[in-house]
Coordinates of C-alpha atoms in Angstrom, one line a residue:
Chain A
M1 CA 58.8 29.6 42.4
S2 CA 60.2 31.8 39.7
A3 CA 61.7 35.1 40.4
S4 CA 59.4 36.9 38.5
A5 CA 56.5 35.7 40.7
A6 CA 58.3 36.5 43.6
A7 CA 59.1 40.1 42.3
A8 CA 55.3 40.5 42.0
E9 CA 55.1 39.9 45.9
T10 CA 57.6 42.4 47.0
P11 CA 56.8 46.1 47.8
A12 CA 58.7 48.1 45.1
A13 CA 61.4 50.7 46.3
T14 CA 60.9 54.0 47.2
P15 CA 63.9 55.7 46.7
A16 CA 62.6 58.9 48.1
R17 CA 62.5 57.4 51.9
E18 CA 65.3 57.9 54.3
P19 CA 67.4 55.3 54.3
I20 CA 67.3 53.9 57.9
L21 CA 71.4 52.3 56.9
S22 CA 73.8 54.0 54.9
V23 CA 77.3 52.7 54.8
N24 CA 79.3 55.5 53.0
N25 CA 82.5 54.6 51.5
I26 CA 84.4 52.3 54.2
E27 CA 87.6 50.6 54.0
V28 CA 88.3 47.7 56.4
V29 CA 91.5 46.2 57.5
Y30 CA 92.3 42.7 59.3
D31 CA 95.1 42.8 61.8
D32 CA 96.3 46.1 60.8
V33 CA 97.4 44.8 57.1
I34 CA 94.7 43.0 54.9
L35 CA 92.5 45.2 52.9
V36 CA 89.5 43.6 53.0
L37 CA 87.2 46.0 51.9
R38 CA 88.1 49.0 49.6
G39 CA 85.4 51.7 49.8
V40 CA 81.9 49.8 49.9
S41 CA 78.7 52.4 50.1
L42 CA 75.2 50.9 50.2
D43 CA 71.9 52.4 51.6
V44 CA 69.0 50.0 53.0
P45 CA 65.7 52.3 53.2
E46 CA 63.3 51.2 56.3
G47 CA 61.0 48.6 55.7
D48 CA 62.9 47.3 52.6
I49 CA 64.7 44.2 52.5
V50 CA 67.9 45.0 50.2
T51 CA 70.2 42.5 48.8
L52 CA 74.2 42.1 48.9
L53 CA 75.3 39.6 46.2
G54 CA 78.7 38.5 44.9
P55 CA 81.3 35.7 44.5
N56 CA 83.6 33.8 47.7
G57 CA 85.6 36.4 49.1
A58 CA 84.2 39.5 47.8
G59 CA 83.9 40.9 51.2
K60 CA 79.9 40.2 51.6
T61 CA 80.2 39.2 55.1
T62 CA 83.0 41.3 56.2
T63 CA 80.8 44.3 55.3
L64 CA 77.7 42.7 57.6
K65 CA 80.1 43.0 60.4
A66 CA 81.6 46.1 59.9
I67 CA 78.0 47.1 59.8
S68 CA 77.3 45.0 63.5
G69 CA 80.6 45.6 65.0
L70 CA 81.7 42.0 65.0
L71 CA 84.7 42.8 63.0
R72 CA 86.4 43.6 66.6
T73 CA 86.1 40.0 67.6
E74 CA 88.1 38.9 64.7
N75 CA 90.7 42.0 64.8
G76 CA 89.4 43.7 61.9
E77 CA 88.7 47.7 61.7
V78 CA 87.4 50.2 59.7
T79 CA 89.7 52.7 58.5
R80 CA 87.8 54.8 56.3
G81 CA 84.4 55.8 55.8
E82 CA 81.4 56.1 58.3
V83 CA 78.2 53.6 58.9
R84 CA 75.6 56.0 59.4
F85 CA 72.5 54.0 61.3
M86 CA 69.8 56.4 62.5
G87 CA 71.6 59.3 62.1
E88 CA 74.6 57.9 64.3
N89 CA 78.2 56.8 63.1
I90 CA 78.2 53.6 64.4
A91 CA 81.4 52.7 62.8
N92 CA 83.9 50.8 65.3
M93 CA 81.8 50.5 67.9
A94 CA 81.6 47.8 70.4
P95 CA 79.0 44.8 68.9
E96 CA 76.7 44.7 72.3
Q97 CA 76.3 48.7 71.5
I98 CA 75.1 48.0 68.2
V99 CA 73.0 45.4 69.3
R100 CA 71.1 47.7 71.6
R101 CA 70.7 50.3 68.9
G102 CA 68.8 48.1 66.7
I103 CA 71.0 46.0 64.4
F104 CA 70.7 42.2 65.2
Q105 CA 73.0 40.3 62.8
V106 CA 72.4 36.3 61.9
M107 CA 75.6 35.1 61.4
E108 CA 76.4 32.6 58.5
G109 CA 75.9 28.9 59.6
R110 CA 73.5 29.9 62.3
R111 CA 75.4 29.7 65.2
I112 CA 72.8 28.8 68.0
V113 CA 74.1 27.9 70.9
E114 CA 73.6 24.3 70.9
D115 CA 73.4 22.9 74.4
M116 CA 70.5 24.8 75.0
T117 CA 67.3 24.3 74.0
V118 CA 64.9 26.4 71.9
I119 CA 63.2 28.2 74.2
E120 CA 66.6 29.2 75.8
N121 CA 68.1 30.2 72.9
L122 CA 64.9 32.5 72.0
R123 CA 65.2 33.8 75.1
L124 CA 68.6 34.9 74.4
G125 CA 67.7 36.9 71.8
A126 CA 66.0 39.1 74.1
Y127 CA 69.1 39.9 76.1
T128 CA 69.3 43.7 75.4
R129 CA 65.6 44.3 75.7
K130 CA 64.5 46.6 78.7
D131 CA 60.8 46.5 78.0
G132 CA 60.2 43.8 80.4
A133 CA 59.3 39.8 81.0
A134 CA 56.2 40.5 79.5
A135 CA 56.7 42.0 76.3
V136 CA 59.3 39.3 75.8
K137 CA 57.0 36.2 76.5
R138 CA 54.6 37.9 74.0
D139 CA 56.9 37.7 71.3
L140 CA 58.3 34.1 72.3
E141 CA 54.6 33.0 71.7
M142 CA 54.8 35.3 68.4
V143 CA 58.2 33.9 67.1
L144 CA 56.9 30.5 67.9
D145 CA 53.6 31.0 65.9
Y146 CA 55.9 31.8 63.0
F147 CA 57.9 29.1 63.4
P148 CA 55.3 26.4 64.2
R149 CA 57.6 23.1 64.0
L150 CA 60.3 24.8 66.8
R151 CA 57.4 24.4 69.1
E152 CA 57.6 20.7 69.2
R153 CA 61.3 20.4 69.8
T154 CA 62.1 20.1 73.8
G155 CA 65.7 18.9 73.4
L156 CA 68.8 20.8 72.7
A157 CA 69.0 22.8 69.7
G158 CA 72.0 21.2 68.6
Y159 CA 69.9 18.4 67.8
L160 CA 67.4 20.3 65.5
S161 CA 68.2 19.7 61.4
G162 CA 69.8 22.4 59.3
G163 CA 66.5 24.2 58.5
E164 CA 65.0 24.6 61.8
Q165 CA 68.7 25.8 63.5
Q166 CA 68.0 28.4 60.1
M167 CA 64.7 29.0 61.7
L168 CA 65.7 29.3 65.3
A169 CA 68.5 31.8 64.1
I170 CA 66.1 34.0 62.6
G171 CA 63.3 33.8 65.1
R172 CA 66.1 34.7 67.7
A173 CA 66.9 37.5 65.9
M174 CA 63.1 38.4 65.9
M175 CA 63.4 38.2 70.3
A176 CA 65.7 41.3 69.9
R177 CA 63.2 43.4 68.0
P178 CA 65.6 44.8 65.9
K179 CA 65.2 47.7 63.6
L180 CA 67.7 46.1 61.0
I181 CA 68.1 42.6 60.9
L182 CA 71.2 41.3 58.9
L183 CA 71.1 37.9 57.4
D184 CA 74.1 36.2 56.4
E185 CA 73.4 33.1 53.8
P186 CA 70.5 32.1 55.2
S187 CA 70.2 29.3 52.6
M188 CA 73.8 28.1 53.5
G189 CA 73.6 24.0 53.7
L190 CA 70.0 23.6 53.5
A191 CA 67.8 21.9 50.8
P192 CA 66.5 23.4 47.9
L193 CA 62.9 22.9 49.7
L194 CA 64.2 24.5 52.9
V195 CA 65.6 27.6 51.3
K196 CA 62.2 28.1 50.0
E197 CA 60.6 28.3 52.8
V198 CA 63.5 30.6 54.6
F199 CA 62.9 33.1 51.9
H200 CA 59.1 32.9 52.3
I201 CA 59.8 33.3 56.0
V202 CA 62.1 36.1 55.2
R203 CA 59.4 37.9 52.8
K204 CA 56.7 37.4 55.3
L205 CA 58.5 39.0 58.4
N206 CA 59.3 41.9 56.2
K207 CA 55.5 42.2 55.4
E208 CA 53.9 41.7 58.5
L209 CA 56.2 42.8 61.0
G210 CA 58.3 45.4 58.2
M211 CA 61.5 43.8 59.2
T212 CA 63.9 46.0 57.4
T213 CA 66.5 43.3 55.9
L214 CA 69.9 43.4 54.8
L215 CA 70.7 40.0 53.3
V216 CA 73.9 38.5 52.2
E217 CA 73.2 35.5 49.6
Q218 CA 75.2 33.3 47.2
N219 CA 71.8 32.3 45.8
A220 CA 71.0 35.5 43.6
K221 CA 68.0 34.3 42.5
M222 CA 66.3 33.6 45.6
A223 CA 68.0 36.9 47.3
L224 CA 66.8 38.7 44.5
G225 CA 63.2 36.8 44.3
A226 CA 63.1 38.7 47.6
A227 CA 64.7 42.0 47.8
S228 CA 63.8 45.1 46.3
Y229 CA 67.1 46.2 46.0
G230 CA 70.4 44.8 45.3
Y231 CA 74.3 45.2 45.3
I232 CA 76.4 43.0 44.0
M233 CA 80.1 43.0 45.3
E234 CA 83.7 41.7 43.9
S235 CA 86.8 41.8 45.5
G236 CA 86.0 44.6 48.0
K237 CA 83.9 46.8 45.9
V238 CA 80.0 47.5 45.0
V239 CA 80.6 46.9 41.3
M240 CA 76.9 47.4 40.3
D241 CA 73.6 48.1 42.2
G242 CA 69.9 48.4 41.1
T243 CA 66.6 47.6 41.7
Q244 CA 65.1 44.3 42.0
A245 CA 63.4 44.5 38.0
D246 CA 66.8 46.2 36.9
L247 CA 69.2 43.5 37.9
L248 CA 66.8 40.5 37.1
D249 CA 66.8 41.8 33.5
N250 CA 70.5 42.7 33.4
E251 CA 71.8 40.0 30.9
D252 CA 75.6 40.1 32.9
V253 CA 73.6 39.3 36.0
K254 CA 71.5 36.8 34.4
E255 CA 74.6 35.0 33.1
F256 CA 77.1 34.9 35.6
Y257 CA 74.4 34.8 39.1
L258 CA 71.2 33.6 37.7
G259 CA 72.1 31.0 35.2
G260 CA 71.1 30.6 31.5
G261 CA 70.6 34.2 30.3
G262 CA 71.0 35.6 27.0
E263 CA 69.3 33.9 23.7
H264 CA 72.6 33.0 22.1
R265 CA 75.2 31.3 24.1
K266 CA 78.6 33.5 23.8
S267 CA 81.7 31.7 22.9
F268 CA 84.2 31.4 25.6
K269 CA 86.9 33.8 23.4
N270 CA 84.0 36.4 23.9
L271 CA 83.7 35.6 27.6
K272 CA 87.4 36.3 28.1
S273 CA 87.4 39.6 26.2
Y274 CA 84.2 40.2 28.6
K275 CA 85.8 39.6 31.6
R276 CA 88.6 42.1 31.0
R277 CA 85.8 44.8 30.0
K278 CA 83.6 43.9 33.2
R279 CA 85.8 43.5 36.3
W280 CA 82.7 42.2 38.4
I281 CA 82.7 38.6 36.9
Chain B
M1 CA 78.4 0.8 112.0
D2 CA 77.0 4.2 114.2
L3 CA 81.1 5.6 113.2
F4 CA 79.9 4.3 109.7
F5 CA 76.6 5.9 109.2
Q6 CA 78.5 9.1 111.1
L7 CA 81.2 9.3 108.7
L8 CA 78.9 9.0 105.5
I9 CA 77.0 11.8 107.0
N10 CA 80.3 13.8 107.9
G11 CA 80.9 12.7 104.3
I12 CA 78.1 14.1 102.8
I13 CA 77.9 17.4 104.4
V14 CA 81.8 18.0 103.4
G15 CA 81.0 16.9 100.2
T16 CA 78.1 19.2 99.6
L17 CA 81.0 22.1 100.5
Y18 CA 83.3 20.6 98.2
G19 CA 80.5 20.6 95.5
V20 CA 80.2 24.1 95.9
V21 CA 83.9 25.3 95.9
A22 CA 83.9 23.0 92.6
M23 CA 80.7 24.9 91.1
C24 CA 82.7 28.1 92.0
F25 CA 85.7 26.8 90.0
V26 CA 83.7 25.4 87.0
L27 CA 82.1 29.0 86.9
I28 CA 85.0 30.9 86.0
Y29 CA 86.6 27.8 83.7
K30 CA 83.4 27.5 81.9
S31 CA 82.7 31.2 81.1
T32 CA 86.4 32.6 81.2
Q33 CA 88.6 29.4 79.9
V34 CA 90.9 30.1 83.1
V35 CA 91.7 27.4 85.3
N36 CA 91.6 29.0 88.5
F37 CA 94.5 27.4 91.2
A38 CA 93.6 30.4 93.4
Q39 CA 89.6 28.9 94.2
G40 CA 91.5 28.1 97.8
E41 CA 92.9 31.3 98.4
F42 CA 89.3 33.0 98.0
L43 CA 87.9 30.8 101.0
L44 CA 90.9 31.8 102.8
I45 CA 90.9 35.8 102.2
G46 CA 87.0 35.6 102.6
A47 CA 86.9 33.7 106.0
W48 CA 89.8 36.3 107.1
I49 CA 88.3 39.2 106.2
C50 CA 84.8 38.1 107.6
W51 CA 86.6 37.0 110.9
Y52 CA 88.6 40.6 111.0
I53 CA 85.3 42.6 110.6
L54 CA 83.5 40.6 113.2
V55 CA 86.4 40.9 115.7
Q56 CA 87.7 44.5 115.2
F57 CA 84.2 46.4 114.5
Q58 CA 81.9 43.7 116.8
I59 CA 79.0 44.3 114.4
P60 CA 76.2 41.4 114.4
F61 CA 77.4 38.4 112.2
V62 CA 74.9 38.9 109.0
F63 CA 76.2 42.8 108.6
G64 CA 79.8 41.4 108.7
F65 CA 78.9 38.5 106.2
L66 CA 77.6 40.8 103.9
I67 CA 80.3 43.1 103.7
T68 CA 82.4 40.5 103.3
L69 CA 80.4 39.5 100.0
V70 CA 80.7 42.9 99.0
F71 CA 84.6 42.6 99.2
M72 CA 84.8 39.5 97.8
A73 CA 82.4 40.6 94.7
G74 CA 85.2 43.5 94.5
L75 CA 88.4 41.3 94.6
G76 CA 86.8 38.9 91.9
I77 CA 86.2 41.7 89.3
F78 CA 89.5 43.5 90.2
I79 CA 91.3 40.0 90.1
Q80 CA 89.5 39.4 86.8
M81 CA 90.7 43.2 85.1
V82 CA 93.4 43.6 86.3
V83 CA 95.6 40.2 86.6
L84 CA 93.6 38.2 83.9
R85 CA 92.3 40.5 81.3
P86 CA 95.2 41.2 80.1
M87 CA 96.0 37.6 79.8
I88 CA 93.0 37.0 77.5
G89 CA 94.3 35.1 74.0
E90 CA 97.5 33.7 75.7
P91 CA 98.5 30.2 76.0
I92 CA 96.6 28.3 78.5
I93 CA 100.0 27.5 80.3
S94 CA 100.7 31.4 81.0
V95 CA 97.6 31.7 82.4
I96 CA 97.9 28.5 85.1
M97 CA 100.8 30.0 85.9
V98 CA 99.4 33.3 86.4
T99 CA 96.7 31.6 88.6
I100 CA 99.2 30.0 90.6
G101 CA 101.2 32.9 91.2
L102 CA 98.2 34.4 92.4
S103 CA 97.7 32.0 94.9
I104 CA 101.0 32.1 96.3
F105 CA 100.5 35.6 96.3
M106 CA 97.4 36.0 98.2
R107 CA 98.5 33.4 100.8
A108 CA 101.8 35.1 101.5
L109 CA 99.9 38.4 102.1
V110 CA 96.9 36.4 104.3
N111 CA 99.9 34.9 106.4
W112 CA 101.6 38.6 106.6
L113 CA 98.6 40.5 107.7
F114 CA 96.7 38.3 109.8
G115 CA 99.6 35.5 111.0
Q116 CA 100.2 32.1 110.6
N117 CA 98.2 30.7 113.9
A118 CA 94.7 29.3 113.6
V119 CA 92.0 31.8 115.1
G120 CA 88.6 30.9 116.5
F121 CA 85.5 32.0 114.6
P122 CA 83.3 34.1 116.8
E123 CA 80.7 31.9 117.9
V124 CA 77.7 32.3 115.9
F125 CA 76.3 28.8 115.8
S126 CA 76.6 26.8 118.9
T127 CA 79.7 24.3 118.3
S128 CA 78.3 21.6 121.0
S129 CA 76.7 18.7 118.4
I130 CA 73.0 18.0 118.2
N131 CA 71.6 14.6 118.3
I132 CA 69.8 13.6 115.0
G133 CA 68.4 10.2 115.2
G134 CA 71.4 8.9 116.8
L135 CA 74.1 10.4 115.3
Y136 CA 76.0 13.8 116.3
V137 CA 76.0 16.6 113.8
Q138 CA 77.3 20.2 114.6
P139 CA 74.9 23.2 114.0
A140 CA 77.2 24.7 112.0
Y141 CA 77.7 21.4 109.7
L142 CA 74.0 21.2 109.4
M143 CA 73.9 24.9 108.3
S144 CA 76.7 24.2 105.9
F145 CA 74.8 21.6 104.1
V146 CA 71.5 23.5 104.1
I147 CA 73.6 27.0 103.1
S148 CA 75.2 24.3 100.4
I149 CA 72.0 23.0 98.8
V150 CA 70.5 26.8 98.6
I151 CA 73.4 27.8 96.7
M152 CA 73.3 24.8 94.1
A153 CA 69.6 25.8 93.7
G154 CA 70.4 29.2 93.3
F155 CA 72.9 28.2 90.5
F156 CA 70.7 26.1 89.1
Y157 CA 68.0 29.0 88.8
F158 CA 70.4 31.1 87.7
F159 CA 71.5 29.3 84.6
K160 CA 68.6 28.1 83.7
Y161 CA 65.8 31.0 84.1
S162 CA 68.0 34.3 84.2
R163 CA 69.2 36.2 81.5
Y164 CA 72.6 37.0 82.9
G165 CA 73.0 33.5 83.6
L166 CA 71.5 32.5 80.1
A167 CA 74.5 35.0 78.8
M168 CA 77.4 33.3 80.7
R169 CA 76.1 30.0 79.4
A170 CA 76.1 31.7 75.7
T171 CA 79.6 33.2 76.6
A172 CA 81.0 29.5 77.6
F173 CA 79.5 28.5 74.2
N174 CA 81.2 30.9 72.0
Q175 CA 82.4 34.3 72.9
Q176 CA 81.6 35.5 69.1
V177 CA 78.0 34.0 69.1
A178 CA 77.6 35.8 72.5
Q179 CA 78.6 39.2 71.2
S180 CA 76.2 39.2 68.2
L181 CA 73.4 38.6 70.7
G182 CA 74.5 42.0 72.6
I183 CA 76.1 40.5 75.4
S184 CA 79.2 42.2 76.6
V185 CA 81.8 39.5 77.2
K186 CA 83.8 41.4 79.8
Q187 CA 80.7 42.2 81.7
V188 CA 80.5 38.3 82.1
F189 CA 83.9 37.6 82.8
A190 CA 83.7 40.0 85.7
M191 CA 80.5 38.5 86.8
A192 CA 82.0 35.1 87.0
W193 CA 84.7 36.1 89.2
A194 CA 82.6 38.0 91.2
I195 CA 80.2 35.4 91.8
S196 CA 82.9 32.5 92.0
A197 CA 84.5 34.8 94.7
M198 CA 81.4 35.6 96.8
V199 CA 80.6 31.9 96.9
S200 CA 84.0 30.6 97.6
A201 CA 84.5 33.0 100.6
L202 CA 80.9 32.1 101.8
A203 CA 82.1 28.5 102.1
G204 CA 85.1 29.5 103.6
V205 CA 83.2 31.3 106.3
V206 CA 81.4 28.3 107.2
V207 CA 84.6 26.1 107.5
G208 CA 86.3 28.9 109.6
M209 CA 83.2 28.6 111.7
V210 CA 83.9 25.1 112.2
N211 CA 87.4 24.7 112.4
G212 CA 88.7 28.0 112.9
V213 CA 90.5 30.4 110.4
S214 CA 94.1 29.7 109.2
S215 CA 95.9 29.1 106.1
A216 CA 94.7 25.2 105.8
L217 CA 91.5 27.0 104.2
S218 CA 93.4 27.0 101.1
F219 CA 93.9 23.3 101.1
I220 CA 90.3 22.8 100.0
G221 CA 91.1 24.5 97.0
I222 CA 93.7 21.4 96.2
K223 CA 90.9 18.9 97.9
V224 CA 88.3 20.3 94.7
F225 CA 90.7 19.7 91.9
P226 CA 89.5 15.9 92.1
A227 CA 86.1 16.7 92.6
V228 CA 86.4 18.7 89.3
I229 CA 88.1 16.6 87.4
L230 CA 86.1 13.6 88.3
G231 CA 82.7 15.9 87.3
G232 CA 84.3 16.6 84.0
L233 CA 86.0 20.0 84.6
D234 CA 82.9 21.8 82.6
S235 CA 79.9 20.7 83.9
I236 CA 78.2 22.4 87.0
I237 CA 76.3 19.0 88.1
G238 CA 79.7 17.3 87.3
A239 CA 81.6 19.8 90.1
V240 CA 78.6 19.0 92.6
V241 CA 78.6 15.1 92.1
G242 CA 82.2 15.2 92.2
G243 CA 82.2 17.1 95.1
L244 CA 80.0 14.5 97.2
I245 CA 82.0 11.5 96.0
V246 CA 85.2 13.2 96.8
G247 CA 84.0 13.9 100.5
V248 CA 82.3 10.8 101.1
L249 CA 85.5 8.9 99.5
E250 CA 87.6 10.9 102.2
N251 CA 85.2 9.6 105.2
M252 CA 84.9 6.4 103.8
A253 CA 88.6 5.8 103.6
E254 CA 89.1 7.1 107.4
Y255 CA 86.4 4.6 108.1
V256 CA 88.0 1.6 106.2
D257 CA 91.6 2.5 107.5
G258 CA 90.5 3.1 111.1
Q259 CA 88.8 0.1 111.5
F260 CA 90.6 -2.6 109.3
L261 CA 94.0 -1.2 107.5
Y262 CA 95.6 0.9 109.8
W263 CA 97.7 2.6 107.1
G264 CA 97.2 6.1 108.2
N265 CA 96.2 9.0 106.4
M266 CA 94.2 7.2 103.6
L267 CA 91.4 9.9 103.6
T268 CA 93.8 12.4 101.8
I269 CA 95.0 9.8 99.1
A270 CA 91.9 8.1 98.3
P271 CA 89.8 10.5 96.4
F272 CA 93.4 10.7 93.9
W273 CA 92.9 7.0 93.2
V274 CA 89.6 7.1 92.4
L275 CA 89.9 9.9 90.1
I276 CA 92.9 8.1 88.4
I277 CA 90.2 5.1 87.9
I278 CA 87.3 7.0 86.5
L279 CA 89.9 9.1 83.9
V280 CA 90.8 5.7 82.9
I281 CA 87.2 5.0 82.0
K282 CA 85.9 7.9 81.5
P283 CA 88.5 10.4 80.2
Y284 CA 86.1 13.5 79.7
G285 CA 85.0 12.8 83.5
L286 CA 81.5 11.8 85.2
F287 CA 79.6 15.0 82.9
G288 CA 82.1 16.1 80.8
T289 CA 80.7 17.9 77.6
K290 CA 80.9 15.8 74.4
D291 CA 80.3 17.9 71.4
I292 CA 76.8 17.8 69.6
E293 CA 77.8 16.5 66.2
R294 CA 74.7 16.1 63.9
V295 CA 75.3 13.1 61.3

């Protein structure tokens, strides 16, 4: 599926909408000395898919962990700025409190509990829910309907294929009924066909369940295909942002993230001067 | 031959009790990565507290026992929070030294409070043996067997179906993953120590009813190590099987020793011999986990 065809499917961003999550100029320090994020701001409107793109080490995962509170498990801290979720500043809160408020992070590399079965993993996702066993059971059925191939897997989750594990990780997040889901590189280590399937599911969940998603990706083409708005990060800063159409049309994004790009190939000499001009290559 | 079967039955009954204590040990090891050398002292303290409440206040056994359980849960949480929480992230050898110190401290404290001498437990079950198919079993032992089986079934249900059990397994698998699911790791740690202390105390009370309450109770903690290591250190089922093996082995060793060899005291060392043999063949123990690797 081409990026432009995917674009037609996603709802257009309406800028007037109140963001459910707004990150204001946060600074993150690891181990009290290592400055990783230097003023990151972004908004996620309710019901949208927003993507965060950028090269390795730009701070995308750190941004997600700052939002979900998992930063604390790695001795990191938000030292400046605030993370507002539904009006409340949740920066530096314990991760279990943030999950209870409705933010659920699907960590990079799936991170399912390998020595549990599929069903046990899914039930674990509902750990923080208080609305009773019947509702959880209903959602379990719903998740299994979304991922029919998980239904057939009765063994330990550790033996699932990479794609199935990713689906299980997303399904486990759905079980928590989060208001905002943070997806960290769902395409990592998956075959291209499975990447397509995973993104198809992300879009489907967004459309059918209104799942608000903040998506971190290396695969810019797929991510921009699904998202209505995108941010591009480099060395701990947001260097560019725009709607899906803006970013897909942007010559620089085309060249450095989507491949191919402009009609004529730039010479290497120009590229170097360009690098000096724009910091976010 | 009668003696053989009698000892076999004794072995199975004692073995299930070892299995229960071994499960408590594994519970703490699995969820908090602490090798708890003070496990036997939980039996000791539990039995003494229960004895003290029953003798001092003359209340029915059930109430005294419930109070003991509540006390032990509090003690477990207290030890976890005050003694072991500061040790998170410290080298394993430091943690082991702390639990060994804890065991010495608790044993000394109990000796100081209650004295060295063994005391009899207020009679709850008749101590005269009953005859089951030609074999003599004390009702208290029978009770201990039933209680052990119930506890094992309880553990199975807890870890398989309850959300707290699942949370504990997730924490044992990976603490960061558990936190990302909204599980409070501190809460899980406290819960592991509370359950472990309560169930150990229960085992202590059962043994105390049969053999009397004395500092000898804490030696069950030492007997449990071969059981746990046999089973594989991080497997609950392994702990049960290991406990059974150690219990039966002890009694079989006693039989062989008493009938044929006349070496004396073989029952105390036989489990350790078998432990060494099994570890040579299966270094992870019988049920120790090997990580799942997809190729």
